[in-house]
Each structure stands twice: as structure tokens, then as C-alpha cells.
C-alpha positions in Angstrom: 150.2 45.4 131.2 153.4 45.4 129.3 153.7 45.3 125.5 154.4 42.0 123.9 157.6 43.9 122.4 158.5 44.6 125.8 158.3 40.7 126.8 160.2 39.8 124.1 163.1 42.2 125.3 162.5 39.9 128.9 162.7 37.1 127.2 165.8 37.3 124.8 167.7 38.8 128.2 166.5 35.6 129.3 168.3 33.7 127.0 171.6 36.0 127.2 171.7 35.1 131.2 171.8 31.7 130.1 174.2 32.0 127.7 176.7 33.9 129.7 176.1 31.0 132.5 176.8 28.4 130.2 179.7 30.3 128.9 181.3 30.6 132.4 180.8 27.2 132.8 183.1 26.5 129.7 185.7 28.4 130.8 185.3 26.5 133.9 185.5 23.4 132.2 188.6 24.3 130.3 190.7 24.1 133.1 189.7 21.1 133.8 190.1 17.8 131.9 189.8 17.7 128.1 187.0 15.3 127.2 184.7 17.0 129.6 185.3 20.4 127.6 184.7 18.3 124.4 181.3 17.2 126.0 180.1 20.5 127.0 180.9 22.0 123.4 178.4 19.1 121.6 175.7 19.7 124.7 176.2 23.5 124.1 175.4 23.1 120.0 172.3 21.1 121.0 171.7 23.8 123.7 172.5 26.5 121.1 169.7 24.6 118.5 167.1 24.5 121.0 167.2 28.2 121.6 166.6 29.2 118.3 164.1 26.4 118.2 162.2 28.3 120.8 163.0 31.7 119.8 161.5 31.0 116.1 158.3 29.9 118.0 157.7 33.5 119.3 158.9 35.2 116.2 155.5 36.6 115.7 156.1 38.8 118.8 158.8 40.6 117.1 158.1 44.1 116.8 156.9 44.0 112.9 154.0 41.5 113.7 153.1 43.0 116.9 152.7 46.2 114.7 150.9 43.9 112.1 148.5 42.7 114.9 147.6 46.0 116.2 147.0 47.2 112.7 144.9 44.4 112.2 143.0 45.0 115.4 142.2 48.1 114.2 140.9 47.6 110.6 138.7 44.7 112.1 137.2 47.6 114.5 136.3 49.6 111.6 135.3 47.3 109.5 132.7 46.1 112.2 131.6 49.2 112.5 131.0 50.1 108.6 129.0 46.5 108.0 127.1 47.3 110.9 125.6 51.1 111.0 122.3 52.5 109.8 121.8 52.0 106.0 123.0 55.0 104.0 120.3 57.5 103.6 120.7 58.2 100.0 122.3 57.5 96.9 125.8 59.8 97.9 126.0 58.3 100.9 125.8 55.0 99.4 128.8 55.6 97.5 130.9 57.4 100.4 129.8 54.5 102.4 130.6 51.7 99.9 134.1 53.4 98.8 135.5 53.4 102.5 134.1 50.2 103.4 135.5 48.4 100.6 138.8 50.5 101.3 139.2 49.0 105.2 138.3 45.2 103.9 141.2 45.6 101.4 143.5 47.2 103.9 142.5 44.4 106.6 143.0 41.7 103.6 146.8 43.5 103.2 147.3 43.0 106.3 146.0 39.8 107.0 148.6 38.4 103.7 151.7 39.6 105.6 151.2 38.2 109.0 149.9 35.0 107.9 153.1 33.7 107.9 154.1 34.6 111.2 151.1 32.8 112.3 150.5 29.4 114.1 148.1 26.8 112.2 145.3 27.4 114.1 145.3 31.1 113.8 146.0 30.4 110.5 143.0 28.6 110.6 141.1 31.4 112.2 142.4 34.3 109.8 141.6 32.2 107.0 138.0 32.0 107.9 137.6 35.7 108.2 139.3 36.3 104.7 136.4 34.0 103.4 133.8 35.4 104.7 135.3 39.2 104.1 135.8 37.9 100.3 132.6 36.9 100.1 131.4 39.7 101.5 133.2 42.4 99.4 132.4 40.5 96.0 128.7 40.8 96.6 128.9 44.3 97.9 131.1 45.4 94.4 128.0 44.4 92.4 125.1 45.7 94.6 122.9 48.6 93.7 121.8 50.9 96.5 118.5 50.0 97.2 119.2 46.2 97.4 121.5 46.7 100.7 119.2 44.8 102.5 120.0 41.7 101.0 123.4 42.1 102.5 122.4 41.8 105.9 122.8 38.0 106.7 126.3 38.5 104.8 127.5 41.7 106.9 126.3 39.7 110.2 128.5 36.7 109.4 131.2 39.0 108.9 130.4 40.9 112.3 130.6 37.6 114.3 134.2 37.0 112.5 135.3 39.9 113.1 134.5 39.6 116.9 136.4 35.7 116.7 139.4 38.2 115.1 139.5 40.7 118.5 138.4 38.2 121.1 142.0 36.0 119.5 143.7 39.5 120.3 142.6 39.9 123.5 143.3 36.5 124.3 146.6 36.6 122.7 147.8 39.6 124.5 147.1 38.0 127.9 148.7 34.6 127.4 152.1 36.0 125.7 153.0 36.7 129.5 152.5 32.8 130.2 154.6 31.7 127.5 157.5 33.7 128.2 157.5 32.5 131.5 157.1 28.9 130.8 159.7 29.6 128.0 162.1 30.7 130.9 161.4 27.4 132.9 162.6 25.0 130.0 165.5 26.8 129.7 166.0 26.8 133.2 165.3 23.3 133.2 167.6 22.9 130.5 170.8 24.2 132.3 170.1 22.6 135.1 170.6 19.1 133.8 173.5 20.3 131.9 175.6 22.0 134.6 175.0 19.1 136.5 175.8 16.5 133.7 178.9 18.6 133.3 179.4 18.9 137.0 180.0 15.3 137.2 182.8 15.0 134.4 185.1 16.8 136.3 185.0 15.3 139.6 
């Protein structure tokens, strides 16, 4: 499977394609009479809008948030893993144990602030219920003495069935970015079509 950077790259050639087209239609144009030039200069602002339009609604597949997501997949590994081993033995492993857990939740938290706004509002939704629950979670562990780890359980199993939401959205992510390029490509397709032959008819 290719990276979502990768599809991005597809997608913004995409859009260049297009934009030489329509381009080569111009010059087409300006040969031809001048009010049909004029029209194809206000259709090709409105073009022009609609492709950033569509190309700020896959921002977050840009290279820094596809970096942001993978870190993100990541921590949310660890962290799973931390909340859910065997309690710590004794009262130095508690510590280790405590320091490098708390040390992934903050890292995940980092990372969770800068890609939230790259996010759409229901994986803002999503991420904001994990932060919750690892907030929750990491204010209860600050205060807890070694022996009374038990009483985190319920806590740390809320946390692992968020953290699972968290990866299963990343799987799922990753497999549909592929769709919306390619439906992506379609409007646009779409798009020209109408224009070239909306254009195509002023200069008959």
C-alpha cells in the first residue's frame, strides 16, 4: 500500500493536469472571441477557489501530520502496553514503571495538541475522548502509592479500549485516504468537463 504522502503527491499532480488543461484551453480561447476569454477567466477563479477548497480538506495528509499520525500510532501502542502488563513487582519497579508510563501519556498528549487542528470534527471528537480519559487517568496515577495499583484497573481498561478506538481510526484512515483521492479526482474531472464544454459553446 502506498503512503498517504505518496497519494498526496498523486493527487496534487492531479490537480496540475487540470490546470495545464484548463490553461491550454485559455490560450485556446484567446484566439477566439473576447467575451468568451472574459468568461473563462471568472469560471477559472471559481475553478481556482474550489481547488484550494478541496486541497485544504486533505491538508492533514501533508507530510507533517502524516508524521504526527504515525507518532501518534505509536505512543498509543506503548501506552497500551504500559497500562496493561503485570503489576510491578516491587517498590523500584513501581517507580521505573510509573516514570515511563507517565512519560508516553505526556508525549501522546504532545502530540495529540498539534494535530488536533489538522483534524476533522469528528476525529476531533474521537481524540478528545481519549485525552479525557488519558487525563484522568494520569492525575489518579500521580497521586497513587504502590500498593494501591489495583484500584487503577477499571481506569487503565477504559484507557485500553480508547486507545484501541485511537489505532482501529488509523487503520481505517490509512485504507480510505485512497478513496478520497480518487473521488477527489472525479469532481475535478467532473468539474472541467462542464467547463470545457460551457466554454466550448462560446466560441462556436
Amino acid at each position: 500500500m502506498k503512503s498517504a504522502e505518496e497519494l498526496i503527491h498523486e493527487g496534487k499532480e492531479q490537480w496540475d493536469k487540470l490546470k495545464t488543461e484548463l490553461e491550454e484551453f485559455n490560450v485556446q480561447l484567446a484566439l477566439g472571441r473576447n467575451e468568451a476569454k472574459d468568461a473563462f477567466e471568472r469560471e477559472w477563479k471559481k475553478f481556482s477557489v474550489f481547488l484550494d477548497e478541496q486541497s485544504l480538506r486533505l491538508r492533514r495528509r501533508s507530510h507533517w501530520a502524516d508524521r504526527l499520525m504515525e507518532k501518534l500510532e505509536e505512543r498509543t501502542k506503548s501506552l497500551k502496553n504500559a497500562i496493561t502488563q503485570a503489576e510491578p513487582g516491587n517498590p523500584e519497579a513501581y517507580h521505573n514503571w510509573k516514570e515511563q508510563t507517565l512519560r508516553i501519556i505526556y508525549e501522546t498528549e504532545f502530540i495529540m495538541d498539534e494535530l488536533y487542528p489538522a483534524l476533522e470534527a469528528d476525529e476531533k471528537e474521537l481524540i478528545s475522548d481519549f485525552r479525557i480519559n488519558l487525563e484522568l487517568y494520569r492525575t489518579r496515577l500521580h497521586i497513587l502509592s504502590p500498593g494501591d495499583l489495583a484500584t487503577l484497573r477499571p481506569a487503565a481498561e477504559n484507557l485500553a479500549a480508547k486507545a484501541d478506538e485511537i489505532l482501529n481510526w488509523r487503520d481505517y484512515d490509512t485504507e480510505t485516504t485512497r478513496e478520497k483521492l480518487d473521488r477527489f479526482g472525479k469532481e475535478i474531472r467532473v468539474s472541467f468537463d462542464h467547463l470545457k464544454e460551457a466554454f466550448g459553446g462560446l466560441v462556436k
